[in-house]
mmCIF file of C-alpha atoms in Angstrom:
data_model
loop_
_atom_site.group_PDB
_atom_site.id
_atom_site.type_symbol
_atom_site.label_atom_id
_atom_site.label_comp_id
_atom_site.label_asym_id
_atom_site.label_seq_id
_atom_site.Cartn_x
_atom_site.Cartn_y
_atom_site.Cartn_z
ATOM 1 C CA UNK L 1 -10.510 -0.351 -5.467
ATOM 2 C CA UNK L 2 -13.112 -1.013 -7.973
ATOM 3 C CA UNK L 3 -13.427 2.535 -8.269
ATOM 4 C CA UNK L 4 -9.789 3.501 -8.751
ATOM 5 C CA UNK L 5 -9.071 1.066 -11.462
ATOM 6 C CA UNK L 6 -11.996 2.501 -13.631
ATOM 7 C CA UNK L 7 -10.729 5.628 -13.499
ATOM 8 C CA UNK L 8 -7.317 4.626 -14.910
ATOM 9 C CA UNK L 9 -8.827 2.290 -17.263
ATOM 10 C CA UNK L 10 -7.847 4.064 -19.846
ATOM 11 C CA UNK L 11 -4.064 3.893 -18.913
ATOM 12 C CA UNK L 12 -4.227 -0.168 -18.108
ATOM 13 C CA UNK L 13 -5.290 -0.422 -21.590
ATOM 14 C CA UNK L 14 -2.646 1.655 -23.077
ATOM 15 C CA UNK L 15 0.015 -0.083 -21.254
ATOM 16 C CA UNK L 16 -1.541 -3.651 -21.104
ATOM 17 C CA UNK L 17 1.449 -5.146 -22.287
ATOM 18 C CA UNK L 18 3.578 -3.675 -19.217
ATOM 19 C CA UNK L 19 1.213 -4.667 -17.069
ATOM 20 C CA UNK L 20 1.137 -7.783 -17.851
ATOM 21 C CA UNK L 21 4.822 -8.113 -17.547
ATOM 22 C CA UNK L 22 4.442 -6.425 -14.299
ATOM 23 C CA UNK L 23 2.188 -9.487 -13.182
ATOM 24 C CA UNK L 24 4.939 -12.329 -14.482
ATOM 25 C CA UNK L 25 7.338 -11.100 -12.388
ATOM 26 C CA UNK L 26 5.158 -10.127 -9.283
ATOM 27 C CA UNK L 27 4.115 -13.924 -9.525
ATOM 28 C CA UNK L 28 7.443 -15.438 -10.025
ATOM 29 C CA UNK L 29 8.895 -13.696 -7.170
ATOM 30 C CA UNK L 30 6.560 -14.458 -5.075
ATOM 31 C CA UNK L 31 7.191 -18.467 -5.766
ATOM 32 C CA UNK L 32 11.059 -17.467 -5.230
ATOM 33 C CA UNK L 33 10.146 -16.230 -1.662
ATOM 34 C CA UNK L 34 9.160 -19.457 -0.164
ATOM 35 C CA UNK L 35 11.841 -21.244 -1.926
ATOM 36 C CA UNK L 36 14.388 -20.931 1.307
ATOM 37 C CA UNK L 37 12.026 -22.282 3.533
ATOM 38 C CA UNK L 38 11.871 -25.418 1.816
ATOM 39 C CA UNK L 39 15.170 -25.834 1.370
ATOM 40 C CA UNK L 40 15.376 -25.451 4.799
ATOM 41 C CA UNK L 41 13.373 -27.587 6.391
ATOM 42 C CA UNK L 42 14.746 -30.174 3.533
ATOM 43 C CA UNK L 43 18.139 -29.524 4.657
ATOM 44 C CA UNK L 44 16.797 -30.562 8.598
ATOM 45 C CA UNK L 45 15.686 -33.721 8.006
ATOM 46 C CA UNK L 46 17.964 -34.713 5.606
ATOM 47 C CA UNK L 47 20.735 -34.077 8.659
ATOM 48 C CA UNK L 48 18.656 -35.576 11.105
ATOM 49 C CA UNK L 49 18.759 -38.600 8.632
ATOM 50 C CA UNK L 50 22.056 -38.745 8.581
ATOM 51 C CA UNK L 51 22.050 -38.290 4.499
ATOM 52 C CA UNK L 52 24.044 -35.378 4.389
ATOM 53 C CA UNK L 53 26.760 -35.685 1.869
ATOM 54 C CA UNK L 54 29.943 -33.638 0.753
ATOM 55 C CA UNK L 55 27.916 -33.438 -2.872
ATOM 56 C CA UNK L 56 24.209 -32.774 -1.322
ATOM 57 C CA UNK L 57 25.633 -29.928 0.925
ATOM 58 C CA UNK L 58 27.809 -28.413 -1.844
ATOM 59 C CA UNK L 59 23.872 -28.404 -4.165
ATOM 60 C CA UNK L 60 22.275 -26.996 -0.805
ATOM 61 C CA UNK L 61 24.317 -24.109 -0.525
ATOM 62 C CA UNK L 62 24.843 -23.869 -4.601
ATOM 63 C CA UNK L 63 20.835 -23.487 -4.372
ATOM 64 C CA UNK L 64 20.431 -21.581 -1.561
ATOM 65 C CA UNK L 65 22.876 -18.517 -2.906
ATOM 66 C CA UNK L 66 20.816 -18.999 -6.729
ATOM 67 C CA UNK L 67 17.991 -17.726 -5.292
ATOM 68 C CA UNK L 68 18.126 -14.295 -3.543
ATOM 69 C CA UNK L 69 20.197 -13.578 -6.687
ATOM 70 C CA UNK L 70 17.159 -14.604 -8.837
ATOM 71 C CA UNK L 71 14.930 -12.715 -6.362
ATOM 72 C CA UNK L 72 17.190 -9.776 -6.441
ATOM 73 C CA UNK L 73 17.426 -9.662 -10.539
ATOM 74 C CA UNK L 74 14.006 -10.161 -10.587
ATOM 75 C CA UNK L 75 13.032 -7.517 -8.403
ATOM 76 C CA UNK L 76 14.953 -4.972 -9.713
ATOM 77 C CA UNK L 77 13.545 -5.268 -13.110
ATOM 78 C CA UNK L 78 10.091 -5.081 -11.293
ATOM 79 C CA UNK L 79 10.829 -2.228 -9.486
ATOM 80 C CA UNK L 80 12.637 -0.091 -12.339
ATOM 81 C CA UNK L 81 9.239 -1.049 -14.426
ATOM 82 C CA UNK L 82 6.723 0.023 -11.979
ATOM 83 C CA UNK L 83 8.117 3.551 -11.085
ATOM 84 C CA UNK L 84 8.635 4.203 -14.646
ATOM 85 C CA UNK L 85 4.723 3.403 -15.411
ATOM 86 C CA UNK L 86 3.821 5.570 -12.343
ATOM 87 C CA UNK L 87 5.817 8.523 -13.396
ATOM 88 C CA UNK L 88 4.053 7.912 -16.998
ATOM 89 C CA UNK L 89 0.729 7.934 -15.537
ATOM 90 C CA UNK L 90 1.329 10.613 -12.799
ATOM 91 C CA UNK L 91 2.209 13.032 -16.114
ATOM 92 C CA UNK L 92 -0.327 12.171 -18.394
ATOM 93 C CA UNK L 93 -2.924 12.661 -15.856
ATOM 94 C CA UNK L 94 -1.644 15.752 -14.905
ATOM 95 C CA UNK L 95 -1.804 17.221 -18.407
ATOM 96 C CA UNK L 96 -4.901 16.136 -18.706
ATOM 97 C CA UNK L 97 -5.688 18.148 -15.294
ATOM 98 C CA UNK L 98 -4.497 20.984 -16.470
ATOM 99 C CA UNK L 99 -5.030 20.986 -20.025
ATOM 100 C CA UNK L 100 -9.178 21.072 -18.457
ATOM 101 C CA UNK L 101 -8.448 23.843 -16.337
ATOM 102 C CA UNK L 102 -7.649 26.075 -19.410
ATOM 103 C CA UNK L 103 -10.314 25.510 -20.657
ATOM 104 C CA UNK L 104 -12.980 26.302 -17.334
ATOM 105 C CA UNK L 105 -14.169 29.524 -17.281
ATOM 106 C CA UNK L 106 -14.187 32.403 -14.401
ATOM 107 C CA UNK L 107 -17.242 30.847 -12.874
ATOM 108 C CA UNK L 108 -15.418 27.456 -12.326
ATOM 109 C CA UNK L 109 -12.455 29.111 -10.935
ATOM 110 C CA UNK L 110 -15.416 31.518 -8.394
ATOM 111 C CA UNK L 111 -16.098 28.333 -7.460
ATOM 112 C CA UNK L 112 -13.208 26.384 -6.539
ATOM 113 C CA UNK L 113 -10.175 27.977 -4.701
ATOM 114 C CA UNK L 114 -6.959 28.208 -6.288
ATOM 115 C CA UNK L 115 -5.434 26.149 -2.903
ATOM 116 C CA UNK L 116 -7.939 23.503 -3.442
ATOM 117 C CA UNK L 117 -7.395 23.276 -7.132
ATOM 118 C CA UNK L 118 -3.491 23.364 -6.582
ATOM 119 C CA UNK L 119 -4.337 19.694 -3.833
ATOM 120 C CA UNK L 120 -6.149 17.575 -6.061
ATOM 121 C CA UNK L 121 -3.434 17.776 -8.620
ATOM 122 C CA UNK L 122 -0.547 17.471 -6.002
ATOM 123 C CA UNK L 123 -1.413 15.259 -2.973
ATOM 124 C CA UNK L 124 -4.876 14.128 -4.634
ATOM 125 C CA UNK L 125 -2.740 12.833 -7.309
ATOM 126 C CA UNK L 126 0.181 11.522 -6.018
ATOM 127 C CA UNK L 127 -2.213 9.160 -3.826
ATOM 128 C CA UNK L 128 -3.760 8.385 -6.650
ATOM 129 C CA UNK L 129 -0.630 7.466 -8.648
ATOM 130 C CA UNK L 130 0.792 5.795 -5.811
ATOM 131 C CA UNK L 131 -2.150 3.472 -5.227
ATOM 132 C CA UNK L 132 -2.201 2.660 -8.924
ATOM 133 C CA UNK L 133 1.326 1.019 -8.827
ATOM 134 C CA UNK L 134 1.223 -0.320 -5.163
ATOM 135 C CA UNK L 135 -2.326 -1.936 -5.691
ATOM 136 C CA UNK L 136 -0.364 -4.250 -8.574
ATOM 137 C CA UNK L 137 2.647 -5.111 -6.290
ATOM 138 C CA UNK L 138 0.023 -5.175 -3.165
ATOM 139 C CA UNK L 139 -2.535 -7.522 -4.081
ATOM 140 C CA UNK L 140 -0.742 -9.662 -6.553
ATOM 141 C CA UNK L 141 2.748 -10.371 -4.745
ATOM 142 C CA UNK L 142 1.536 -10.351 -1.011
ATOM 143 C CA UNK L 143 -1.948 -12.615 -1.740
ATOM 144 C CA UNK L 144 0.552 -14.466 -3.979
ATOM 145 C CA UNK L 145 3.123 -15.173 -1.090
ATOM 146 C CA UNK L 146 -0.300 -16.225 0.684
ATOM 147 C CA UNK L 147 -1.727 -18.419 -1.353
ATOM 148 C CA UNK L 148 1.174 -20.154 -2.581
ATOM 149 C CA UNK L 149 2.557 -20.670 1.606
ATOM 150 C CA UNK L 150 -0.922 -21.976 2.235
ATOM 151 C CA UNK L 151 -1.026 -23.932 -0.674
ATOM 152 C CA UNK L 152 2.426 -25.447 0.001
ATOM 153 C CA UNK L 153 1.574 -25.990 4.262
ATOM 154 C CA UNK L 154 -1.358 -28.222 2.950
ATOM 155 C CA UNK L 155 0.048 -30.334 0.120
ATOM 156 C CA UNK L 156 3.320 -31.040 1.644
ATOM 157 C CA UNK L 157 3.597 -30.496 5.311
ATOM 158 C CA UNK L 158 -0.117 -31.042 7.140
ATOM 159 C CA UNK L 159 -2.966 -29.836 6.234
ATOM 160 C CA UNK L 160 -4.565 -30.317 10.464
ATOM 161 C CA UNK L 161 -1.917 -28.155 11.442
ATOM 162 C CA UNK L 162 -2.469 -25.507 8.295
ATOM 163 C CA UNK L 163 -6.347 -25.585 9.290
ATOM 164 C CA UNK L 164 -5.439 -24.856 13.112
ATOM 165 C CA UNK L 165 -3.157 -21.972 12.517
ATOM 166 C CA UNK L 166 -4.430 -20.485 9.583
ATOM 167 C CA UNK L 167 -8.248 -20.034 10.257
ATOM 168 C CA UNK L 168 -7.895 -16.987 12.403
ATOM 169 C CA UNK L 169 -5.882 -14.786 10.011
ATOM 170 C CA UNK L 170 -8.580 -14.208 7.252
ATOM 171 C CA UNK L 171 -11.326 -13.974 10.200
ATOM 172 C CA UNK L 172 -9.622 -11.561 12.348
ATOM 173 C CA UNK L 173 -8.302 -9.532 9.653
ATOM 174 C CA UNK L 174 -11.742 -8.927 8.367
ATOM 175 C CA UNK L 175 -13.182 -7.570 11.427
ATOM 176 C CA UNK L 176 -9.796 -4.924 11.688
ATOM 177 C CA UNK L 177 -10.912 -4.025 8.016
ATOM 178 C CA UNK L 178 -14.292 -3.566 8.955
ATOM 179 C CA UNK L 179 -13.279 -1.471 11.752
ATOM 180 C CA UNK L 180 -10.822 0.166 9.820
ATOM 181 C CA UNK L 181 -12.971 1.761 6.728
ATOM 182 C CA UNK L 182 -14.527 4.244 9.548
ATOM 183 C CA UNK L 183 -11.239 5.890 9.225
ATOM 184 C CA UNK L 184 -11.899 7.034 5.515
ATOM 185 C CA UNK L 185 -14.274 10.205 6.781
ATOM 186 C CA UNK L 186 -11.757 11.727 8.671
ATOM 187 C CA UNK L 187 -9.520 11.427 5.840
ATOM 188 C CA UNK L 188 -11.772 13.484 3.768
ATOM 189 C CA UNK L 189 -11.491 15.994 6.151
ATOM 190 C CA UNK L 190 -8.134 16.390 6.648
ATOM 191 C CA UNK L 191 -7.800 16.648 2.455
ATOM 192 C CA UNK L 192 -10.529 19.527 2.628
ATOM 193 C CA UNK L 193 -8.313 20.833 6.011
ATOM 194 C CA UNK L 194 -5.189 20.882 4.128
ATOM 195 C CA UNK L 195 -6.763 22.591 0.724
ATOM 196 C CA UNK L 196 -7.852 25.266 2.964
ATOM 197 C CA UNK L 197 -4.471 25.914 4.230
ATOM 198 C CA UNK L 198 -3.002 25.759 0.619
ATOM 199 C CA UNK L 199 -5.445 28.662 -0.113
ATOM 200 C CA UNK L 200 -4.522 30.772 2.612
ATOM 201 C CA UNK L 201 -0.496 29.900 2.003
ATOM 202 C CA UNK L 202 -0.954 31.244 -1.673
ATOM 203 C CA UNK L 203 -3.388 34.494 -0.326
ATOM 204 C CA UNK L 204 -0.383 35.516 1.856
ATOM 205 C CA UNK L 205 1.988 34.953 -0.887
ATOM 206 C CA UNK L 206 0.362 36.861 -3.433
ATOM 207 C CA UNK L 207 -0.587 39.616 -1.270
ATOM 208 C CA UNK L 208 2.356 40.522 0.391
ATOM 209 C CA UNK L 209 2.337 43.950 -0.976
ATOM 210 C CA UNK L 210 -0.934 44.847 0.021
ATOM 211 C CA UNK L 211 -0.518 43.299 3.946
ATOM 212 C CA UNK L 212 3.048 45.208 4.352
ATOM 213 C CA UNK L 213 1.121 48.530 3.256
ATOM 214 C CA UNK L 214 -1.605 47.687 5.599
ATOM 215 C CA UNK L 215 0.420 46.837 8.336
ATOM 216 C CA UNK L 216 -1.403 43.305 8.596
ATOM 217 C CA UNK L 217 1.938 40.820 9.072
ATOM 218 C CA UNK L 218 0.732 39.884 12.307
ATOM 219 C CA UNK L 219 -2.816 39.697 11.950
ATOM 220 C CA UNK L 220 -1.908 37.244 8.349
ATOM 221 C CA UNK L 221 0.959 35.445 10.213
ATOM 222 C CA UNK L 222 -1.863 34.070 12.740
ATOM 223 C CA UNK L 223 -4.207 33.141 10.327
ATOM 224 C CA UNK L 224 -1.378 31.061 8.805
ATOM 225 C CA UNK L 225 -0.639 29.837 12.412
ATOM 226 C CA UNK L 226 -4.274 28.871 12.832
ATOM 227 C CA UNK L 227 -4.555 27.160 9.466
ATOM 228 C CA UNK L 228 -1.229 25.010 9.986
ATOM 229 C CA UNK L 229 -2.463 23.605 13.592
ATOM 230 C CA UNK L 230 -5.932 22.807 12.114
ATOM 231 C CA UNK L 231 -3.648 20.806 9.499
ATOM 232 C CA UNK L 232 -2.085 19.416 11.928
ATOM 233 C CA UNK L 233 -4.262 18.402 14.382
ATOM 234 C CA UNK L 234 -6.650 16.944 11.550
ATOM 235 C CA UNK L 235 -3.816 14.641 11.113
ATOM 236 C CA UNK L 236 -3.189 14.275 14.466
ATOM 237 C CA UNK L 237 -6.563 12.346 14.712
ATOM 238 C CA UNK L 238 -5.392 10.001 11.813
ATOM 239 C CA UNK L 239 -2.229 8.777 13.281
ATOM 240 C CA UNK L 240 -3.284 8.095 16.531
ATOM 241 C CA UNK L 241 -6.206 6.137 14.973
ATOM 242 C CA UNK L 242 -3.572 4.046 13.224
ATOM 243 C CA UNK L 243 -1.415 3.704 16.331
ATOM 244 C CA UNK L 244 -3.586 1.722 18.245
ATOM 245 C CA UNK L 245 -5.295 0.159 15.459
ATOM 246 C CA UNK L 246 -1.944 -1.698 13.538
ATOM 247 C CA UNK L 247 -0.893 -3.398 16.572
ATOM 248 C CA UNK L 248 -3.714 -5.570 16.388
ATOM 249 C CA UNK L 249 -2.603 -7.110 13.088
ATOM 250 C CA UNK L 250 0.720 -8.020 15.000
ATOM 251 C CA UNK L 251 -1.840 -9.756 17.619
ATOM 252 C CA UNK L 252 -3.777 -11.934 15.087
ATOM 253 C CA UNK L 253 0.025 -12.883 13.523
ATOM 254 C CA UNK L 254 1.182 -13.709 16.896
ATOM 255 C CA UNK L 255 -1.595 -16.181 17.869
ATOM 256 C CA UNK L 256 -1.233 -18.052 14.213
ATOM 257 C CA UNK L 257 2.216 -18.709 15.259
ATOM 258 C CA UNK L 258 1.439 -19.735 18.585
ATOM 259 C CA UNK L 259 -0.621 -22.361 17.564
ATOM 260 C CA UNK L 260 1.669 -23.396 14.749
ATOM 261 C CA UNK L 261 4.207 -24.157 16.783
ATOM 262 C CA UNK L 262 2.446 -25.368 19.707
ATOM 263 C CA UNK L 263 0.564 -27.880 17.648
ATOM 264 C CA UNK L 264 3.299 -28.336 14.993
ATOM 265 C CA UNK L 265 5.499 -29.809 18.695
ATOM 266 C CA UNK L 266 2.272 -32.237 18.986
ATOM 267 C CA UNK L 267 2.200 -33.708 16.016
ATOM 268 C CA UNK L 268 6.326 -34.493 15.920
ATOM 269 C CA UNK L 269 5.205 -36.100 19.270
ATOM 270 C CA UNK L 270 2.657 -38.394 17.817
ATOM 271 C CA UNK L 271 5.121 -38.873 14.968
ATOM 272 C CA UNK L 272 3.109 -37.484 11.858
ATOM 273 C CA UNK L 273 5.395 -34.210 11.268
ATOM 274 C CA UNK L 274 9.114 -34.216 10.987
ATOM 275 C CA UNK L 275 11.322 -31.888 12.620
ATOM 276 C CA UNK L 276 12.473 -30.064 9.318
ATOM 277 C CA UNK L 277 8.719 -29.938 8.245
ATOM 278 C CA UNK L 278 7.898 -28.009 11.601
ATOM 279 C CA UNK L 279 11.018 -25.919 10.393
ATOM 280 C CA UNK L 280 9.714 -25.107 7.102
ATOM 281 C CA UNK L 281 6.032 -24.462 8.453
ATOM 282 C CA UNK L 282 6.941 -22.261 11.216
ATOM 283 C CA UNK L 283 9.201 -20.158 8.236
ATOM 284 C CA UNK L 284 6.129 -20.250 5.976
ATOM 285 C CA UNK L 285 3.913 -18.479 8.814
ATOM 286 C CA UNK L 286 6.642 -16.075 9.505
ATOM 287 C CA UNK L 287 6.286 -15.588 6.232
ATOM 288 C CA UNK L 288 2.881 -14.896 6.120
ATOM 289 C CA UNK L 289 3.306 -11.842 8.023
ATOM 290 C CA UNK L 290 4.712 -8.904 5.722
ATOM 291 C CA UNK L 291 2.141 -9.625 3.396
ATOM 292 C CA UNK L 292 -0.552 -9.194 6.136
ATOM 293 C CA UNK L 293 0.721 -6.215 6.867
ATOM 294 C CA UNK L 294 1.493 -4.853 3.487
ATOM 295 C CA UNK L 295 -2.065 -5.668 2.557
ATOM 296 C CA UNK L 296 -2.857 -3.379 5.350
ATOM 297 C CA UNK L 297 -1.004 -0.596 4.380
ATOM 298 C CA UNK L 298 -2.423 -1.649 0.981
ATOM 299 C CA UNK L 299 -6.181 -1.122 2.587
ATOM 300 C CA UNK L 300 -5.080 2.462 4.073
ATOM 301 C CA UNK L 301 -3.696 3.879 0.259
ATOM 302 C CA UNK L 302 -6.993 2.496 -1.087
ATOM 303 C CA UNK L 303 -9.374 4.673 1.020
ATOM 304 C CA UNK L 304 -6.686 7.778 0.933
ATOM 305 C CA UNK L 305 -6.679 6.977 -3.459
ATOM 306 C CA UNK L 306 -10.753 6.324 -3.354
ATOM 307 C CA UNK L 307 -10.903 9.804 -1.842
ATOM 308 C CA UNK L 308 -8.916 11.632 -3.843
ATOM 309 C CA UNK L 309 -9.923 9.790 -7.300
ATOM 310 C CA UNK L 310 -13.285 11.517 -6.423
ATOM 311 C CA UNK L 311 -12.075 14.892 -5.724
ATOM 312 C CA UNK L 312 -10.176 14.650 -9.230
ATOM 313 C CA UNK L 313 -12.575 13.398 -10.818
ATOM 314 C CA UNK L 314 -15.495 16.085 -9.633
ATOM 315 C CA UNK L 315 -13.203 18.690 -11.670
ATOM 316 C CA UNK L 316 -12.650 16.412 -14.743
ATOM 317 C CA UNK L 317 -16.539 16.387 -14.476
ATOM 318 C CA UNK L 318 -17.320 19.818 -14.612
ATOM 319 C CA UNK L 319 -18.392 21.772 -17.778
ATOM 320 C CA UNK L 320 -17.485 25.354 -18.938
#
């Protein structure tokens, strides 16, 4: 990550005052998102109380529709922003990409295929651009939504039962990370894969004239075949490592909500949690669980970005 941000440096500075912005609104809706929950659970106790009034329920449900319009306003803005800023960045690193390949000379381009050349500044980049703008929304809105749910179990519902459920998330979902980051050599692989099959996709192309006069459609048309299932089964590899491996997220969730609500039933028993609080606390973990897994997802665009940053980057490097 580290990696990918000084590489862009240059941009963040440019556009510090967008980015900034970016972060305002990333952090206010996050606050917005556990906003219904509380209500919620407020809403609970205040029946179970028997204080519900014709003027309380009418600012309930005044409050309740205020804030997925706030959310939405807000995240519209925020969205509109950020792809705007990619597409700004996606360009001017392009020119700059090409504007250095005019300028290499015909030992560079002996060196480097024109299919490998053609993937770093296509799928090299576009990971690149994408984990620029999804590393923002990523890290700031889902830890965000984290820290402010765990934040608001502690102060205002229980902190015992926040300790109990909580503990396992940031353990377990360390070791999966761990486990996870083996993953990011077969990705390189399947990028050098794939330029290899650009190369021999643009040989075919440009040589049609001389293959039809040689008679050599077959003989090319399996070479493409070959190239494309090498592709393909390179990638193969990839998605069946994430197939059994994101399910596992889903396990560590599961058993933080188990023992939310298990305990969360114990402690209305022994009288030092309220019904609506279990309400709200059970919501907050449920919660909790699209920002696990978009930090995740987050994790997987990192290693494919810290890849391809260093495949761009060996042919910004190079000298004519």
């Amino acid at each position: 990550m580290v990696n990918i941000f000084s590489k862009i440096g240059w941009f963040i500075k440019e556009q510090w005052k967008t980015y900034v912005l970016l972060l305002i609104l990333l952090l206010s809706i996050s606050s917005i998102s556990l906003a219904p929950a509380y209500v919620l659970g407020r809403s609970i106790d205040t029946i179970v109380s028997g204080g519900l009034t014709r003027e309380v329920l009418l600012r309930l449900v005044v409050l309740l529709a205020m804030l997925p319009t706030a959310r939405y306003l807000l995240s519209f803005m925020y969205n509109h922003l950020s792809q705007k800023t990619a597409q700004l960045l996606s360009f001017k690193m392009r020119k700059k990409y090409l504007t250095h390949l005019f300028n290499m000379d015909s030992q560079f381009y002996e060196t480097y295929k024109k299919g490998d050349l053609i993937s770093r500044v296509t799928s090299d980049l576009d990971a690149i651009t994408q984990a620029a703008s999804s590393m923002l929304e990523g890290i700031v809105f889902n830890v965000g939504v984290i820290v402010f749910a765990i934040i608001a179990m502690a102060t205002t519902i229980s902190l015992p039962l926040t300790v109990i459920s909580i503990t396992i998330m940031p353990i377990g979902l360390t070791l999966l990370n761990i486990i996870r980051n083996k993953k990011r050599k077969y990705i390189k692989i399947h990028r050098e894969i794939y330029a290899d099959m650009t190369e021999k996709v643009l040989e075919s192309v440009e040589g049609q004239r001389a293959i039809r006069a040689y008679v050599q459609e077959d003989n090319d048309l399996t070479k493409q075949y070959e190239a494309i299932d090498k592709d393909i089964n390179s990638w193969r590899y990839i998605v069946k490592f994430e197939n059994w491996f994101n399910p596992l997220f889903e396990v560590v969730y599961g058993i933080a909500y188990i023992l939310a609500f298990s305990f969360g039933v114990y402690f209305i028993i022994n009288q030092s949690l309220t019904l609506g609080g279990l309400v709200t606390f059970v919501a907050y973990v449920g919660l909790l669980y699209g920002p696990i897994i978009s930090i995740s997802t987050i994790f997987t665009q990192i290693n494919n970005a810290t890849i391809s940053v260093d495949r761009f980057d060996e042919i910004m490097k190079q000298v004519p």
